[in-house]
JSON list of C-alpha atoms in Angstrom, two decimals:
[
{"chain": "A", "resi": 517, "resn": "MET", "atom": "CA", "xyz": [144.17, 149.54, 373.95]},
{"chain": "A", "resi": 518, "resn": "GLN", "atom": "CA", "xyz": [143.57, 145.84, 373.16]},
{"chain": "A", "resi": 519, "resn": "SER", "atom": "CA", "xyz": [144.47, 145.14, 368.95]},
{"chain": "A", "resi": 520, "resn": "SER", "atom": "CA", "xyz": [143.36, 142.33, 367.48]},
{"chain": "A", "resi": 521, "resn": "SER", "atom": "CA", "xyz": [146.07, 143.10, 364.38]},
{"chain": "A", "resi": 522, "resn": "ASN", "atom": "CA", "xyz": [148.64, 140.99, 363.22]},
{"chain": "A", "resi": 523, "resn": "ASP", "atom": "CA", "xyz": [150.95, 144.26, 363.34]},
{"chain": "A", "resi": 524, "resn": "ASN", "atom": "CA", "xyz": [152.77, 143.48, 366.62]},
{"chain": "A", "resi": 525, "resn": "ASP", "atom": "CA", "xyz": [155.48, 147.00, 365.96]},
{"chain": "A", "resi": 526, "resn": "ASN", "atom": "CA", "xyz": [152.73, 148.96, 368.62]},
{"chain": "A", "resi": 527, "resn": "ALA", "atom": "CA", "xyz": [152.06, 146.25, 370.77]},
{"chain": "A", "resi": 528, "resn": "ASP", "atom": "CA", "xyz": [153.40, 146.02, 374.44]},
{"chain": "A", "resi": 529, "resn": "VAL", "atom": "CA", "xyz": [151.95, 142.27, 375.16]},
{"chain": "A", "resi": 530, "resn": "LEU", "atom": "CA", "xyz": [150.97, 139.51, 372.95]},
{"chain": "A", "resi": 531, "resn": "VAL", "atom": "CA", "xyz": [148.08, 136.81, 374.93]},
{"chain": "A", "resi": 532, "resn": "LEU", "atom": "CA", "xyz": [147.49, 133.73, 373.08]},
{"chain": "A", "resi": 533, "resn": "GLN", "atom": "CA", "xyz": [144.43, 132.88, 373.72]},
{"chain": "A", "resi": 534, "resn": "HIS", "atom": "CA", "xyz": [143.22, 129.26, 372.52]},
{"chain": "A", "resi": 535, "resn": "LEU", "atom": "CA", "xyz": [139.16, 128.49, 372.83]},
{"chain": "A", "resi": 536, "resn": "ASN", "atom": "CA", "xyz": [136.63, 131.60, 372.69]},
{"chain": "A", "resi": 537, "resn": "GLU", "atom": "CA", "xyz": [135.36, 130.85, 376.11]},
{"chain": "A", "resi": 538, "resn": "ASP", "atom": "CA", "xyz": [138.79, 131.03, 377.25]},
{"chain": "A", "resi": 539, "resn": "GLY", "atom": "CA", "xyz": [140.03, 134.61, 377.16]},
{"chain": "A", "resi": 540, "resn": "PRO", "atom": "CA", "xyz": [142.39, 137.24, 379.26]},
{"chain": "A", "resi": 541, "resn": "GLY", "atom": "CA", "xyz": [139.34, 138.02, 381.09]},
{"chain": "A", "resi": 542, "resn": "TYR", "atom": "CA", "xyz": [140.76, 140.06, 384.59]},
{"chain": "A", "resi": 543, "resn": "LEU", "atom": "CA", "xyz": [144.13, 140.13, 382.97]},
{"chain": "A", "resi": 544, "resn": "GLY", "atom": "CA", "xyz": [142.89, 142.14, 379.88]},
{"chain": "A", "resi": 545, "resn": "GLN", "atom": "CA", "xyz": [141.11, 144.26, 382.66]},
{"chain": "A", "resi": 546, "resn": "TRP", "atom": "CA", "xyz": [144.69, 145.42, 384.46]},
{"chain": "A", "resi": 547, "resn": "LEU", "atom": "CA", "xyz": [146.13, 146.03, 381.23]},
{"chain": "A", "resi": 548, "resn": "ASP", "atom": "CA", "xyz": [144.09, 148.35, 379.93]},
{"chain": "A", "resi": 549, "resn": "GLU", "atom": "CA", "xyz": [144.15, 150.28, 383.82]},
{"chain": "A", "resi": 550, "resn": "GLN", "atom": "CA", "xyz": [147.99, 149.81, 383.80]},
{"chain": "A", "resi": 551, "resn": "GLY", "atom": "CA", "xyz": [147.67, 151.86, 379.57]},
{"chain": "A", "resi": 552, "resn": "LEU", "atom": "CA", "xyz": [149.36, 149.05, 377.72]},
{"chain": "A", "resi": 553, "resn": "ARG", "atom": "CA", "xyz": [148.28, 148.22, 374.43]},
{"chain": "A", "resi": 554, "resn": "TRP", "atom": "CA", "xyz": [148.22, 144.23, 373.78]},
{"chain": "A", "resi": 555, "resn": "GLN", "atom": "CA", "xyz": [147.27, 142.02, 370.80]},
{"chain": "A", "resi": 556, "resn": "VAL", "atom": "CA", "xyz": [145.44, 139.19, 371.45]},
{"chain": "A", "resi": 557, "resn": "LEU", "atom": "CA", "xyz": [144.88, 136.17, 369.09]},
{"chain": "A", "resi": 558, "resn": "CYS", "atom": "CA", "xyz": [142.80, 133.71, 369.46]},
{"chain": "A", "resi": 559, "resn": "THR", "atom": "CA", "xyz": [143.46, 130.17, 367.76]},
{"chain": "A", "resi": 560, "resn": "GLU", "atom": "CA", "xyz": [139.54, 129.18, 367.75]},
{"chain": "A", "resi": 561, "resn": "ALA", "atom": "CA", "xyz": [138.45, 132.01, 366.35]},
{"chain": "A", "resi": 562, "resn": "GLY", "atom": "CA", "xyz": [140.75, 131.73, 362.90]},
{"chain": "A", "resi": 563, "resn": "ASP", "atom": "CA", "xyz": [144.04, 134.18, 363.89]},
{"chain": "A", "resi": 564, "resn": "ALA", "atom": "CA", "xyz": [147.37, 132.63, 363.60]},
{"chain": "A", "resi": 565, "resn": "TYR", "atom": "CA", "xyz": [149.45, 132.51, 366.10]},
{"chain": "A", "resi": 566, "resn": "PRO", "atom": "CA", "xyz": [152.90, 134.31, 364.48]},
{"chain": "A", "resi": 567, "resn": "ALA", "atom": "CA", "xyz": [156.60, 133.44, 363.43]},
{"chain": "A", "resi": 568, "resn": "SER", "atom": "CA", "xyz": [157.85, 135.51, 366.21]},
{"chain": "A", "resi": 569, "resn": "VAL", "atom": "CA", "xyz": [156.99, 137.21, 369.44]},
{"chain": "A", "resi": 570, "resn": "ALA", "atom": "CA", "xyz": [160.29, 139.41, 368.76]},
{"chain": "A", "resi": 571, "resn": "GLY", "atom": "CA", "xyz": [159.75, 142.96, 369.52]},
{"chain": "A", "resi": 572, "resn": "PHE", "atom": "CA", "xyz": [156.34, 142.54, 372.12]},
{"chain": "A", "resi": 573, "resn": "LYS", "atom": "CA", "xyz": [158.41, 142.93, 375.84]},
{"chain": "A", "resi": 574, "resn": "GLY", "atom": "CA", "xyz": [155.54, 140.38, 377.53]},
{"chain": "A", "resi": 575, "resn": "LEU", "atom": "CA", "xyz": [153.87, 137.28, 376.78]},
{"chain": "A", "resi": 576, "resn": "ALA", "atom": "CA", "xyz": [150.69, 135.55, 377.92]},
{"chain": "A", "resi": 577, "resn": "VAL", "atom": "CA", "xyz": [149.82, 132.45, 377.04]},
{"chain": "A", "resi": 578, "resn": "LEU", "atom": "CA", "xyz": [146.13, 132.19, 378.41]},
{"chain": "A", "resi": 579, "resn": "GLY", "atom": "CA", "xyz": [143.97, 128.66, 379.58]},
{"chain": "A", "resi": 580, "resn": "GLY", "atom": "CA", "xyz": [141.54, 126.19, 378.01]},
{"chain": "A", "resi": 581, "resn": "ALA", "atom": "CA", "xyz": [139.76, 122.52, 377.83]},
{"chain": "A", "resi": 582, "resn": "TRP", "atom": "CA", "xyz": [142.44, 120.98, 375.47]},
{"chain": "A", "resi": 583, "resn": "SER", "atom": "CA", "xyz": [144.99, 118.81, 376.95]},
{"chain": "A", "resi": 584, "resn": "ALA", "atom": "CA", "xyz": [148.11, 120.42, 376.87]},
{"chain": "A", "resi": 585, "resn": "ASN", "atom": "CA", "xyz": [149.32, 117.53, 375.26]},
{"chain": "A", "resi": 586, "resn": "ASP", "atom": "CA", "xyz": [146.63, 117.00, 371.83]},
{"chain": "A", "resi": 587, "resn": "ASP", "atom": "CA", "xyz": [148.25, 117.21, 368.31]},
{"chain": "A", "resi": 588, "resn": "ARG", "atom": "CA", "xyz": [147.62, 120.53, 367.29]},
{"chain": "A", "resi": 589, "resn": "PRO", "atom": "CA", "xyz": [149.40, 122.82, 365.62]},
{"chain": "A", "resi": 590, "resn": "SER", "atom": "CA", "xyz": [148.24, 125.73, 367.34]},
{"chain": "A", "resi": 591, "resn": "LEU", "atom": "CA", "xyz": [149.82, 124.34, 370.68]},
{"chain": "A", "resi": 592, "resn": "ARG", "atom": "CA", "xyz": [153.66, 122.94, 369.54]},
{"chain": "A", "resi": 593, "resn": "GLN", "atom": "CA", "xyz": [153.33, 127.19, 367.90]},
{"chain": "A", "resi": 594, "resn": "ALA", "atom": "CA", "xyz": [152.80, 128.10, 371.28]},
{"chain": "A", "resi": 595, "resn": "GLU", "atom": "CA", "xyz": [155.63, 126.48, 372.67]},
{"chain": "A", "resi": 596, "resn": "ALA", "atom": "CA", "xyz": [158.22, 127.23, 370.01]},
{"chain": "A", "resi": 597, "resn": "LEU", "atom": "CA", "xyz": [157.00, 131.22, 370.96]},
{"chain": "A", "resi": 598, "resn": "ILE", "atom": "CA", "xyz": [158.00, 130.51, 374.62]},
{"chain": "A", "resi": 599, "resn": "ARG", "atom": "CA", "xyz": [160.89, 128.94, 374.30]},
{"chain": "A", "resi": 600, "resn": "GLU", "atom": "CA", "xyz": [161.59, 132.22, 371.43]},
{"chain": "A", "resi": 601, "resn": "ALA", "atom": "CA", "xyz": [160.26, 134.47, 374.47]},
{"chain": "A", "resi": 602, "resn": "ASP", "atom": "CA", "xyz": [162.25, 132.85, 376.51]},
{"chain": "A", "resi": 603, "resn": "ALA", "atom": "CA", "xyz": [165.89, 133.14, 374.64]},
{"chain": "A", "resi": 604, "resn": "LEU", "atom": "CA", "xyz": [165.30, 137.30, 373.93]},
{"chain": "A", "resi": 605, "resn": "GLY", "atom": "CA", "xyz": [164.77, 137.63, 377.02]},
{"chain": "A", "resi": 606, "resn": "ILE", "atom": "CA", "xyz": [160.74, 138.21, 376.73]},
{"chain": "A", "resi": 607, "resn": "PRO", "atom": "CA", "xyz": [158.94, 137.64, 380.26]},
{"chain": "A", "resi": 608, "resn": "VAL", "atom": "CA", "xyz": [155.74, 134.13, 379.48]},
{"chain": "A", "resi": 609, "resn": "ILE", "atom": "CA", "xyz": [153.38, 134.28, 381.92]},
{"chain": "A", "resi": 610, "resn": "GLY", "atom": "CA", "xyz": [150.80, 130.91, 381.93]},
{"chain": "A", "resi": 611, "resn": "HIS", "atom": "CA", "xyz": [147.35, 130.53, 383.20]},
{"chain": "A", "resi": 612, "resn": "CYS", "atom": "CA", "xyz": [146.66, 126.51, 382.73]},
{"chain": "A", "resi": 613, "resn": "LEU", "atom": "CA", "xyz": [146.80, 125.30, 379.78]},
{"chain": "A", "resi": 614, "resn": "GLY", "atom": "CA", "xyz": [149.43, 128.44, 379.83]},
{"chain": "A", "resi": 615, "resn": "GLY", "atom": "CA", "xyz": [151.31, 126.89, 382.43]},
{"chain": "A", "resi": 616, "resn": "GLN", "atom": "CA", "xyz": [151.27, 123.30, 380.82]},
{"chain": "A", "resi": 617, "resn": "LEU", "atom": "CA", "xyz": [152.41, 124.36, 377.53]},
{"chain": "A", "resi": 618, "resn": "MET", "atom": "CA", "xyz": [155.05, 126.30, 379.41]},
{"chain": "A", "resi": 619, "resn": "ALA", "atom": "CA", "xyz": [156.05, 123.47, 380.94]},
{"chain": "A", "resi": 620, "resn": "ARG", "atom": "CA", "xyz": [155.90, 121.12, 377.62]},
{"chain": "A", "resi": 621, "resn": "ALA", "atom": "CA", "xyz": [158.56, 123.93, 375.78]},
{"chain": "A", "resi": 622, "resn": "PHE", "atom": "CA", "xyz": [161.08, 123.68, 379.08]},
{"chain": "A", "resi": 623, "resn": "GLY", "atom": "CA", "xyz": [161.40, 120.04, 378.61]},
{"chain": "A", "resi": 624, "resn": "GLY", "atom": "CA", "xyz": [158.12, 119.17, 381.34]},
{"chain": "A", "resi": 625, "resn": "ARG", "atom": "CA", "xyz": [155.71, 116.19, 381.18]},
{"chain": "A", "resi": 626, "resn": "VAL", "atom": "CA", "xyz": [152.36, 117.52, 381.30]},
{"chain": "A", "resi": 627, "resn": "GLU", "atom": "CA", "xyz": [149.47, 114.19, 382.92]},
{"chain": "A", "resi": 628, "resn": "THR", "atom": "CA", "xyz": [145.84, 113.66, 384.10]},
{"chain": "A", "resi": 629, "resn": "LEU", "atom": "CA", "xyz": [146.08, 114.05, 388.05]},
{"chain": "A", "resi": 630, "resn": "THR", "atom": "CA", "xyz": [143.86, 111.99, 389.55]},
{"chain": "A", "resi": 631, "resn": "GLN", "atom": "CA", "xyz": [141.05, 114.40, 390.51]},
{"chain": "A", "resi": 632, "resn": "PRO", "atom": "CA", "xyz": [140.30, 117.46, 389.28]},
{"chain": "A", "resi": 633, "resn": "GLU", "atom": "CA", "xyz": [139.84, 120.61, 390.62]},
{"chain": "A", "resi": 634, "resn": "ILE", "atom": "CA", "xyz": [136.53, 122.62, 389.84]},
{"chain": "A", "resi": 635, "resn": "GLY", "atom": "CA", "xyz": [136.32, 126.01, 391.71]},
{"chain": "A", "resi": 636, "resn": "TRP", "atom": "CA", "xyz": [137.82, 127.90, 394.80]},
{"chain": "A", "resi": 637, "resn": "LEU", "atom": "CA", "xyz": [139.98, 126.04, 396.57]},
{"chain": "A", "resi": 638, "resn": "PRO", "atom": "CA", "xyz": [143.38, 126.95, 398.39]},
{"chain": "A", "resi": 639, "resn": "ILE", "atom": "CA", "xyz": [146.93, 126.81, 397.35]},
{"chain": "A", "resi": 640, "resn": "ARG", "atom": "CA", "xyz": [149.88, 127.47, 399.72]},
{"chain": "A", "resi": 641, "resn": "HIS", "atom": "CA", "xyz": [153.24, 128.55, 398.72]},
{"chain": "A", "resi": 642, "resn": "ASN", "atom": "CA", "xyz": [156.59, 127.10, 399.74]},
{"chain": "A", "resi": 643, "resn": "GLY", "atom": "CA", "xyz": [157.44, 131.37, 401.42]},
{"chain": "A", "resi": 644, "resn": "SER", "atom": "CA", "xyz": [160.34, 130.97, 399.04]},
{"chain": "A", "resi": 645, "resn": "GLU", "atom": "CA", "xyz": [162.29, 134.63, 398.27]},
{"chain": "A", "resi": 646, "resn": "THR", "atom": "CA", "xyz": [161.15, 134.23, 394.59]},
{"chain": "A", "resi": 647, "resn": "ALA", "atom": "CA", "xyz": [157.77, 132.83, 395.91]},
{"chain": "A", "resi": 648, "resn": "ARG", "atom": "CA", "xyz": [157.33, 136.28, 398.17]},
{"chain": "A", "resi": 649, "resn": "ALA", "atom": "CA", "xyz": [158.11, 137.74, 395.39]},
{"chain": "A", "resi": 650, "resn": "TRP", "atom": "CA", "xyz": [155.02, 136.69, 392.93]},
{"chain": "A", "resi": 651, "resn": "PHE", "atom": "CA", "xyz": [152.63, 135.78, 395.71]},
{"chain": "A", "resi": 652, "resn": "GLY", "atom": "CA", "xyz": [153.60, 138.37, 398.73]},
{"chain": "A", "resi": 653, "resn": "ASP", "atom": "CA", "xyz": [153.64, 137.33, 402.17]},
{"chain": "A", "resi": 654, "resn": "ALA", "atom": "CA", "xyz": [150.92, 135.38, 402.64]},
{"chain": "A", "resi": 655, "resn": "ALA", "atom": "CA", "xyz": [151.29, 132.22, 402.16]},
{"chain": "A", "resi": 656, "resn": "GLU", "atom": "CA", "xyz": [147.87, 130.59, 400.85]},
{"chain": "A", "resi": 657, "resn": "ALA", "atom": "CA", "xyz": [145.24, 131.56, 399.43]},
{"chain": "A", "resi": 658, "resn": "THR", "atom": "CA", "xyz": [141.98, 130.57, 397.42]},
{"chain": "A", "resi": 659, "resn": "VAL", "atom": "CA", "xyz": [142.21, 130.81, 394.05]},
{"chain": "A", "resi": 660, "resn": "TYR", "atom": "CA", "xyz": [139.72, 129.55, 391.35]},
{"chain": "A", "resi": 661, "resn": "GLN", "atom": "CA", "xyz": [140.75, 126.01, 389.37]},
{"chain": "A", "resi": 662, "resn": "TRP", "atom": "CA", "xyz": [139.52, 123.89, 386.43]},
{"chain": "A", "resi": 663, "resn": "HIS", "atom": "CA", "xyz": [141.76, 121.46, 385.75]},
{"chain": "A", "resi": 664, "resn": "HIS", "atom": "CA", "xyz": [142.16, 117.84, 386.07]},
{"chain": "A", "resi": 665, "resn": "ASP", "atom": "CA", "xyz": [145.86, 118.42, 383.82]},
{"chain": "A", "resi": 666, "resn": "SER", "atom": "CA", "xyz": [148.84, 119.34, 385.65]},
{"chain": "A", "resi": 667, "resn": "PHE", "atom": "CA", "xyz": [151.99, 120.17, 385.58]},
{"chain": "A", "resi": 668, "resn": "VAL", "atom": "CA", "xyz": [153.68, 116.31, 386.83]},
{"chain": "A", "resi": 669, "resn": "GLU", "atom": "CA", "xyz": [157.37, 117.05, 386.48]},
{"chain": "A", "resi": 670, "resn": "LEU", "atom": "CA", "xyz": [158.90, 120.55, 386.70]},
{"chain": "A", "resi": 671, "resn": "PRO", "atom": "CA", "xyz": [161.54, 121.07, 383.71]},
{"chain": "A", "resi": 672, "resn": "PRO", "atom": "CA", "xyz": [165.20, 121.00, 384.63]},
{"chain": "A", "resi": 673, "resn": "GLY", "atom": "CA", "xyz": [165.81, 124.67, 386.43]},
{"chain": "A", "resi": 674, "resn": "ALA", "atom": "CA", "xyz": [162.74, 124.96, 387.92]},
{"chain": "A", "resi": 675, "resn": "GLU", "atom": "CA", "xyz": [161.56, 126.28, 390.98]},
{"chain": "A", "resi": 676, "resn": "LEU", "atom": "CA", "xyz": [158.21, 125.10, 392.27]},
{"chain": "A", "resi": 677, "resn": "LEU", "atom": "CA", "xyz": [156.75, 127.37, 394.43]},
{"chain": "A", "resi": 678, "resn": "ALA", "atom": "CA", "xyz": [153.16, 126.11, 394.98]},
{"chain": "A", "resi": 679, "resn": "GLY", "atom": "CA", "xyz": [150.37, 123.05, 395.84]},
{"chain": "A", "resi": 680, "resn": "SER", "atom": "CA", "xyz": [147.58, 122.35, 396.59]},
{"chain": "A", "resi": 681, "resn": "PRO", "atom": "CA", "xyz": [146.39, 119.12, 398.30]},
{"chain": "A", "resi": 682, "resn": "ALA", "atom": "CA", "xyz": [145.34, 117.42, 394.94]},
{"chain": "A", "resi": 683, "resn": "CYS", "atom": "CA", "xyz": [147.53, 119.52, 392.44]},
{"chain": "A", "resi": 684, "resn": "ALA", "atom": "CA", "xyz": [151.72, 119.22, 394.22]},
{"chain": "A", "resi": 685, "resn": "HIS", "atom": "CA", "xyz": [152.50, 121.50, 391.98]},
{"chain": "A", "resi": 686, "resn": "GLN", "atom": "CA", "xyz": [150.60, 125.01, 391.38]},
{"chain": "A", "resi": 687, "resn": "ALA", "atom": "CA", "xyz": [153.19, 127.25, 390.00]},
{"chain": "A", "resi": 688, "resn": "PHE", "atom": "CA", "xyz": [156.55, 127.55, 389.33]},
{"chain": "A", "resi": 689, "resn": "ALA", "atom": "CA", "xyz": [159.36, 130.07, 387.98]},
{"chain": "A", "resi": 690, "resn": "LEU", "atom": "CA", "xyz": [161.88, 129.62, 385.74]},
{"chain": "A", "resi": 691, "resn": "ARG", "atom": "CA", "xyz": [164.49, 132.17, 384.85]},
{"chain": "A", "resi": 692, "resn": "GLN", "atom": "CA", "xyz": [161.79, 135.42, 384.33]},
{"chain": "A", "resi": 693, "resn": "HIS", "atom": "CA", "xyz": [158.57, 133.28, 384.02]},
{"chain": "A", "resi": 694, "resn": "LEU", "atom": "CA", "xyz": [155.67, 132.25, 385.63]},
{"chain": "A", "resi": 695, "resn": "ALA", "atom": "CA", "xyz": [153.89, 129.48, 384.92]},
{"chain": "A", "resi": 696, "resn": "MET", "atom": "CA", "xyz": [150.85, 129.18, 386.81]},
{"chain": "A", "resi": 697, "resn": "GLN", "atom": "CA", "xyz": [147.60, 125.92, 387.09]},
{"chain": "A", "resi": 698, "resn": "PHE", "atom": "CA", "xyz": [145.37, 128.39, 388.43]},
{"chain": "A", "resi": 699, "resn": "HIS", "atom": "CA", "xyz": [143.07, 131.07, 386.46]},
{"chain": "A", "resi": 700, "resn": "ILE", "atom": "CA", "xyz": [144.41, 134.38, 387.87]},
{"chain": "A", "resi": 701, "resn": "GLU", "atom": "CA", "xyz": [142.80, 135.64, 385.17]},
{"chain": "A", "resi": 702, "resn": "ILE", "atom": "CA", "xyz": [139.18, 134.53, 386.25]},
{"chain": "A", "resi": 703, "resn": "THR", "atom": "CA", "xyz": [136.57, 137.20, 386.46]},
{"chain": "A", "resi": 704, "resn": "PRO", "atom": "CA", "xyz": [132.60, 136.46, 387.03]},
{"chain": "A", "resi": 705, "resn": "GLN", "atom": "CA", "xyz": [131.71, 136.75, 383.40]},
{"chain": "A", "resi": 706, "resn": "LYS", "atom": "CA", "xyz": [134.36, 134.51, 382.80]},
{"chain": "A", "resi": 707, "resn": "ILE", "atom": "CA", "xyz": [132.73, 132.03, 385.28]},
{"chain": "A", "resi": 708, "resn": "SER", "atom": "CA", "xyz": [129.30, 132.48, 384.61]},
{"chain": "A", "resi": 709, "resn": "ASP", "atom": "CA", "xyz": [130.30, 132.01, 380.72]},
{"chain": "A", "resi": 710, "resn": "TRP", "atom": "CA", "xyz": [131.51, 128.74, 381.48]},
{"chain": "A", "resi": 711, "resn": "MET", "atom": "CA", "xyz": [129.04, 127.57, 383.80]},
{"chain": "A", "resi": 712, "resn": "ALA", "atom": "CA", "xyz": [126.38, 127.84, 381.28]},
{"chain": "A", "resi": 713, "resn": "HIS", "atom": "CA", "xyz": [128.13, 125.44, 379.44]},
{"chain": "A", "resi": 714, "resn": "PRO", "atom": "CA", "xyz": [130.26, 123.27, 381.98]},
{"chain": "A", "resi": 715, "resn": "GLY", "atom": "CA", "xyz": [130.93, 120.03, 379.72]},
{"chain": "A", "resi": 716, "resn": "ALA", "atom": "CA", "xyz": [128.50, 116.68, 379.59]},
{"chain": "A", "resi": 717, "resn": "THR", "atom": "CA", "xyz": [131.36, 115.85, 382.66]},
{"chain": "A", "resi": 718, "resn": "TYR", "atom": "CA", "xyz": [131.19, 118.38, 385.14]},
{"chain": "A", "resi": 719, "resn": "PRO", "atom": "CA", "xyz": [127.46, 116.50, 387.68]},
{"chain": "A", "resi": 720, "resn": "THR", "atom": "CA", "xyz": [129.71, 113.32, 387.26]},
{"chain": "A", "resi": 721, "resn": "LEU", "atom": "CA", "xyz": [132.50, 114.84, 388.74]},
{"chain": "A", "resi": 722, "resn": "VAL", "atom": "CA", "xyz": [130.84, 116.99, 391.77]},
{"chain": "A", "resi": 723, "resn": "LEU", "atom": "CA", "xyz": [128.68, 113.35, 392.49]},
{"chain": "A", "resi": 724, "resn": "ARG", "atom": "CA", "xyz": [133.19, 112.04, 392.39]},
{"chain": "A", "resi": 725, "resn": "HIS", "atom": "CA", "xyz": [134.91, 113.96, 393.61]},
{"chain": "A", "resi": 726, "resn": "PRO", "atom": "CA", "xyz": [133.45, 116.65, 396.49]},
{"chain": "A", "resi": 727, "resn": "ASP", "atom": "CA", "xyz": [136.43, 118.00, 398.19]},
{"chain": "A", "resi": 728, "resn": "THR", "atom": "CA", "xyz": [137.74, 119.61, 394.78]},
{"chain": "A", "resi": 729, "resn": "VAL", "atom": "CA", "xyz": [135.27, 120.13, 391.96]},
{"chain": "A", "resi": 730, "resn": "GLN", "atom": "CA", "xyz": [132.26, 122.35, 394.21]},
{"chain": "A", "resi": 731, "resn": "GLY", "atom": "CA", "xyz": [128.91, 122.47, 392.15]},
{"chain": "A", "resi": 732, "resn": "PRO", "atom": "CA", "xyz": [127.26, 125.47, 390.85]},
{"chain": "A", "resi": 733, "resn": "GLN", "atom": "CA", "xyz": [125.91, 126.94, 393.79]},
{"chain": "A", "resi": 734, "resn": "VAL", "atom": "CA", "xyz": [128.88, 126.58, 395.97]},
{"chain": "A", "resi": 735, "resn": "ILE", "atom": "CA", "xyz": [131.19, 128.41, 393.38]},
{"chain": "A", "resi": 736, "resn": "ALA", "atom": "CA", "xyz": [128.63, 130.71, 392.82]},
{"chain": "A", "resi": 737, "resn": "ASP", "atom": "CA", "xyz": [128.84, 131.96, 396.10]},
{"chain": "A", "resi": 738, "resn": "ARG", "atom": "CA", "xyz": [132.68, 131.26, 396.73]},
{"chain": "A", "resi": 739, "resn": "THR", "atom": "CA", "xyz": [132.69, 133.78, 393.53]},
{"chain": "A", "resi": 740, "resn": "GLU", "atom": "CA", "xyz": [131.05, 137.02, 395.54]},
{"chain": "A", "resi": 741, "resn": "ARG", "atom": "CA", "xyz": [133.14, 135.38, 399.12]},
{"chain": "A", "resi": 742, "resn": "HIS", "atom": "CA", "xyz": [137.06, 135.13, 396.56]},
{"chain": "A", "resi": 743, "resn": "GLN", "atom": "CA", "xyz": [137.09, 137.39, 393.43]},
{"chain": "A", "resi": 744, "resn": "ASN", "atom": "CA", "xyz": [138.11, 140.31, 395.22]},
{"chain": "A", "resi": 745, "resn": "GLY", "atom": "CA", "xyz": [140.97, 138.66, 397.18]},
{"chain": "A", "resi": 746, "resn": "SER", "atom": "CA", "xyz": [141.68, 136.92, 393.37]},
{"chain": "A", "resi": 747, "resn": "GLU", "atom": "CA", "xyz": [142.33, 139.87, 391.84]},
{"chain": "A", "resi": 748, "resn": "THR", "atom": "CA", "xyz": [144.64, 141.70, 394.38]},
{"chain": "A", "resi": 749, "resn": "LEU", "atom": "CA", "xyz": [146.92, 138.87, 393.88]},
{"chain": "A", "resi": 750, "resn": "ALA", "atom": "CA", "xyz": [145.92, 139.41, 389.91]},
{"chain": "A", "resi": 751, "resn": "ARG", "atom": "CA", "xyz": [147.73, 142.94, 390.37]},
{"chain": "A", "resi": 752, "resn": "ARG", "atom": "CA", "xyz": [150.31, 141.24, 392.22]},
{"chain": "A", "resi": 753, "resn": "ILE", "atom": "CA", "xyz": [151.82, 138.46, 389.69]},
{"chain": "A", "resi": 754, "resn": "TYR", "atom": "CA", "xyz": [151.06, 140.91, 387.32]},
{"chain": "A", "resi": 755, "resn": "GLU", "atom": "CA", "xyz": [153.00, 144.00, 388.71]},
{"chain": "A", "resi": 756, "resn": "THR", "atom": "CA", "xyz": [155.47, 141.19, 389.07]},
{"chain": "A", "resi": 757, "resn": "TRP", "atom": "CA", "xyz": [156.05, 140.16, 385.63]},
{"chain": "A", "resi": 758, "resn": "ARG", "atom": "CA", "xyz": [155.88, 143.55, 383.89]},
{"chain": "A", "resi": 759, "resn": "SER", "atom": "CA", "xyz": [158.72, 144.54, 387.14]},
{"chain": "A", "resi": 760, "resn": "ARG", "atom": "CA", "xyz": [161.35, 142.23, 384.69]},
{"chain": "A", "resi": 761, "resn": "TRP", "atom": "CA", "xyz": [160.10, 143.05, 381.53]},
{"chain": "A", "resi": 762, "resn": "THR", "atom": "CA", "xyz": [163.60, 144.44, 380.33]},
{"chain": "A", "resi": 763, "resn": "ARG", "atom": "CA", "xyz": [162.13, 147.12, 377.56]}
]
């Protein structure tokens, strides 16, 4: 039910995509399974983000290799749309870069961490009512990570929900919104695409940060082990996001 049209009159969800290789993944699959109509706009593919999100029920912002602090007009427009969605009561969900843009949009701060995280790594939520609403009762989950930056300072009023040893801020909630540092939308195909072109620094990062950056074979083995659990958690997260839609 994906649409590439710039007419949002018939779409339930707007998905903002930054780079060609970081598409909706499991989020798109879930939206289709729910029979929802959704529109994805990709900056790198030449799509312009809209002037407004009015008329949508939900806004999803994807990840990408850029820094949220980069001087790019599309990133600032994404932040403006996040703020407008908040004003209109439209729930926003952010994945990695998308979560970082949410932090910036609402007054937080994004910086580069001491250690990057790449691969299947554990996060732990804090057991709060909000955390359990989004993530379920199980406190620990293994999720897919690919980031060096993170939202190191949360926006005013935000509630920290989860962290990891290398990244204290893995997820926060603010009103009806959820920002995540990890890639809950991951699929084996996305991993395969990323590992085909992991970037020039990746081999060095594997050697320099063995605790938090996994090599290709480890990632492949753990994808087989953890993908189903990731999708189960994703369904929980996306269903909670949808439950906050107001129309």
